[in-house]
Amino acid sequence: MPQKPPRPLRPPGSTPPRSSGTLRGPLFSLAVDILLPLLVYYAARALGADQVPALLLSGAPPALRLLAGAVRHRRIDGVDLFLTVLLVGAALVSLIGGGPRVLLFKNAALSLAVGAWALGTAFTRNPLAFQLGQRLHQGEAVRARARLWQDSTPFRRGQRALTLLWGAEQFLDGGVGALAAAALPPDTVPLLDRAVSLALLALAAGITAGYAHRFRGRHALPLFGAPAPAPATAPRAPRVACGP
């Protein structure tokens, strides 16, 4: 009777690697932060709402996502805290007064602020790319990546390079959004703004994937995954003395 192959060894306390669910969180955030606000805005306009209330309603899905995440995890990390403060500040400015263009400039200012914050984290001990990478893992994988950050200069350099790339992408997104808010009809700006955001995100994602692939081939290190654990060595059999 053939024997079953042995299960691969994992360090104690580690969790199995996630595969299909790894991208679920980022894709959900992308849908809630970019696509759903667009649908809410144009649905509200189709139902007869003015531009200002429609723009205010379109900002609700990202805020609710951040609030739900904080309640579910019973904590709020640096990324979510920063975005929450920006959304609350933008809502307060919107309620004080101003027409639809003020709200449209608010979206551009949000991207510019995120870009500035991302660029600022590139020179700290927790750049944005490293923080987001940590959120894709659990347990031993998180600790392994933290050790890799402490021990590997190329790994730190790669994380900072990606953070600079994403900060520049957000700056470009905000700049295009500001020009659109100043020059185009208000009802056209949300669609163009989301289309530009998705195009820039796709471009940044493509550059990120290519850079991560070359980095792994050059340094044998994953920028987003966890380093492979050292292979477990089988215990040596005791030597048996052979007597005459």
GROMACS .gro file of N, CA and C in nm, residues 16-73:
model
  174
   16PRO      N    1  -0.066   2.911   0.736
   16PRO     CA    2  -0.044   2.873   0.597
   16PRO      C    3  -0.046   2.996   0.508
   17PRO      N    4   0.028   2.996   0.398
   17PRO     CA    5   0.029   3.111   0.309
   17PRO      C    6  -0.106   3.130   0.244
   18ARG      N    7  -0.146   3.255   0.233
   18ARG     CA    8  -0.273   3.286   0.169
   18ARG      C    9  -0.252   3.301   0.020
   19SER      N   10  -0.347   3.249  -0.058
   19SER     CA   11  -0.333   3.256  -0.203
   19SER      C   12  -0.447   3.333  -0.264
   20SER      N   13  -0.565   3.272  -0.271
   20SER     CA   14  -0.675   3.338  -0.340
   20SER      C   15  -0.723   3.461  -0.265
   21GLY      N   16  -0.707   3.464  -0.131
   21GLY     CA   17  -0.756   3.579  -0.056
   21GLY      C   18  -0.658   3.692  -0.045
   22THR      N   19  -0.537   3.678  -0.100
   22THR     CA   20  -0.435   3.781  -0.082
   22THR      C   21  -0.476   3.912  -0.147
   23LEU      N   22  -0.536   3.904  -0.265
   23LEU     CA   23  -0.573   4.025  -0.337
   23LEU      C   24  -0.714   4.070  -0.307
   24ARG      N   25  -0.789   3.992  -0.227
   24ARG     CA   26  -0.928   4.027  -0.204
   24ARG      C   27  -0.942   4.161  -0.134
   25GLY      N   28  -0.859   4.185  -0.031
   25GLY     CA   29  -0.867   4.311   0.041
   25GLY      C   30  -0.836   4.432  -0.045
   26PRO      N   31  -0.720   4.433  -0.117
   26PRO     CA   32  -0.692   4.548  -0.204
   26PRO      C   33  -0.796   4.570  -0.312
   27LEU      N   34  -0.848   4.463  -0.372
   27LEU     CA   35  -0.949   4.480  -0.476
   27LEU      C   36  -1.079   4.536  -0.418
   28PHE      N   37  -1.115   4.491  -0.298
   28PHE     CA   38  -1.234   4.545  -0.234
   28PHE      C   39  -1.217   4.694  -0.202
   29SER      N   40  -1.100   4.730  -0.151
   29SER     CA   41  -1.073   4.870  -0.122
   29SER      C   42  -1.078   4.954  -0.249
   30LEU      N   43  -1.024   4.900  -0.358
   30LEU     CA   44  -1.025   4.972  -0.485
   30LEU      C   45  -1.168   4.997  -0.531
   31ALA      N   46  -1.254   4.896  -0.519
   31ALA     CA   47  -1.393   4.911  -0.562
   31ALA      C   48  -1.466   5.013  -0.476
   32VAL      N   49  -1.443   5.007  -0.344
   32VAL     CA   50  -1.515   5.097  -0.253
   32VAL      C   51  -1.464   5.240  -0.266
   33ASP      N   52  -1.335   5.260  -0.285
   33ASP     CA   53  -1.276   5.393  -0.285
   33ASP      C   54  -1.285   5.463  -0.420
   34ILE      N   55  -1.297   5.388  -0.530
   34ILE     CA   56  -1.294   5.450  -0.662
   34ILE      C   57  -1.424   5.427  -0.739
   35LEU      N   58  -1.468   5.302  -0.749
   35LEU     CA   59  -1.584   5.273  -0.834
   35LEU      C   60  -1.716   5.306  -0.765
   36LEU      N   61  -1.730   5.267  -0.638
   36LEU     CA   62  -1.857   5.292  -0.570
   36LEU      C   63  -1.889   5.441  -0.554
   37PRO      N   64  -1.792   5.528  -0.517
   37PRO     CA   65  -1.826   5.671  -0.514
   37PRO      C   66  -1.874   5.725  -0.648
   38LEU      N   67  -1.819   5.674  -0.757
   38LEU     CA   68  -1.863   5.717  -0.889
   38LEU      C   69  -2.008   5.677  -0.913
   39LEU      N   70  -2.043   5.553  -0.879
   39LEU     CA   71  -2.181   5.508  -0.896
   39LEU      C   72  -2.276   5.587  -0.808
   40VAL      N   73  -2.235   5.614  -0.684
   40VAL     CA   74  -2.322   5.690  -0.593
   40VAL      C   75  -2.346   5.831  -0.647
   41TYR      N   76  -2.241   5.895  -0.698
   41TYR     CA   77  -2.256   6.032  -0.746
   41TYR      C   78  -2.355   6.039  -0.862
   42TYR      N   79  -2.334   5.957  -0.964
   42TYR     CA   80  -2.420   5.966  -1.082
   42TYR      C   81  -2.560   5.912  -1.056
   43ALA      N   82  -2.575   5.818  -0.962
   43ALA     CA   83  -2.709   5.774  -0.923
   43ALA      C   84  -2.784   5.886  -0.853
   44ALA      N   85  -2.714   5.959  -0.764
   44ALA     CA   86  -2.777   6.070  -0.695
   44ALA      C   87  -2.815   6.181  -0.793
   45ARG      N   88  -2.729   6.208  -0.889
   45ARG     CA   89  -2.761   6.310  -0.990
   45ARG      C   90  -2.881   6.267  -1.074
   46ALA      N   91  -2.888   6.137  -1.109
   46ALA     CA   92  -3.001   6.088  -1.188
   46ALA      C   93  -3.132   6.098  -1.111
   47LEU      N   94  -3.125   6.089  -0.979
   47LEU     CA   95  -3.245   6.100  -0.896
   47LEU      C   96  -3.282   6.244  -0.866
   48GLY      N   97  -3.204   6.339  -0.918
   48GLY     CA   98  -3.238   6.480  -0.903
   48GLY      C   99  -3.161   6.556  -0.798
   49ALA      N  100  -3.063   6.495  -0.736
   49ALA     CA  101  -2.985   6.565  -0.634
   49ALA      C  102  -2.894   6.669  -0.699
   50ASP      N  103  -2.869   6.778  -0.627
   50ASP     CA  104  -2.774   6.879  -0.675
   50ASP      C  105  -2.632   6.824  -0.669
   51GLN      N  106  -2.540   6.898  -0.728
   51GLN     CA  107  -2.402   6.851  -0.737
   51GLN      C  108  -2.337   6.840  -0.599
   52VAL      N  109  -2.359   6.938  -0.513
   52VAL     CA  110  -2.293   6.936  -0.382
   52VAL      C  111  -2.341   6.818  -0.297
   53PRO      N  112  -2.474   6.795  -0.279
   53PRO     CA  113  -2.514   6.676  -0.203
   53PRO      C  114  -2.467   6.545  -0.267
   54ALA      N  115  -2.465   6.539  -0.400
   54ALA     CA  116  -2.420   6.417  -0.466
   54ALA      C  117  -2.272   6.392  -0.439
   55LEU      N  118  -2.192   6.498  -0.440
   55LEU     CA  119  -2.050   6.482  -0.410
   55LEU      C  120  -2.027   6.442  -0.265
   56LEU      N  121  -2.108   6.498  -0.174
   56LEU     CA  122  -2.094   6.460  -0.034
   56LEU      C  123  -2.131   6.313  -0.013
   57LEU      N  124  -2.238   6.268  -0.080
   57LEU     CA  125  -2.277   6.128  -0.068
   57LEU      C  126  -2.171   6.035  -0.127
   58SER      N  127  -2.106   6.079  -0.234
   58SER     CA  128  -2.005   5.992  -0.297
   58SER      C  129  -1.883   5.972  -0.207
   59GLY      N  130  -1.863   6.059  -0.110
   59GLY     CA  131  -1.752   6.041  -0.017
   59GLY      C  132  -1.783   5.949   0.099
   60ALA      N  133  -1.909   5.903   0.109
   60ALA     CA  134  -1.946   5.817   0.222
   60ALA      C  135  -1.887   5.676   0.215
   61PRO      N  136  -1.885   5.608   0.098
   61PRO     CA  137  -1.833   5.469   0.098
   61PRO      C  138  -1.691   5.454   0.151
   62PRO      N  139  -1.593   5.538   0.109
   62PRO     CA  140  -1.459   5.520   0.167
   62PRO      C  141  -1.456   5.543   0.318
   63ALA      N  142  -1.533   5.642   0.365
   63ALA     CA  143  -1.535   5.669   0.509
   63ALA      C  144  -1.595   5.551   0.585
   64LEU      N  145  -1.702   5.492   0.532
   64LEU     CA  146  -1.764   5.377   0.599
   64LEU      C  147  -1.672   5.255   0.597
   65ARG      N  148  -1.594   5.239   0.490
   65ARG     CA  149  -1.501   5.126   0.484
   65ARG      C  150  -1.394   5.138   0.594
   66LEU      N  151  -1.340   5.259   0.610
   66LEU     CA  152  -1.240   5.279   0.714
   66LEU      C  153  -1.299   5.257   0.854
   67LEU      N  154  -1.422   5.307   0.875
   67LEU     CA  155  -1.486   5.289   1.005
   67LEU      C  156  -1.513   5.142   1.033
   68ALA      N  157  -1.562   5.069   0.931
   68ALA     CA  158  -1.590   4.926   0.950
   68ALA      C  159  -1.461   4.849   0.980
   69GLY      N  160  -1.351   4.884   0.912
   69GLY     CA  161  -1.224   4.817   0.939
   69GLY      C  162  -1.174   4.842   1.079
   70ALA      N  163  -1.190   4.965   1.127
   70ALA     CA  164  -1.146   4.997   1.263
   70ALA      C  165  -1.229   4.921   1.367
   71VAL      N  166  -1.360   4.909   1.344
   71VAL     CA  167  -1.446   4.838   1.438
   71VAL      C  168  -1.417   4.688   1.434
   72ARG      N  169  -1.395   4.634   1.314
   72ARG     CA  170  -1.373   4.489   1.302
   72ARG      C  171  -1.242   4.447   1.366
   73HIS      N  172  -1.137   4.524   1.343
   73HIS     CA  173  -1.006   4.488   1.397
   73HIS      C  174  -0.980   4.549   1.535
   0.00000   0.00000   0.00000
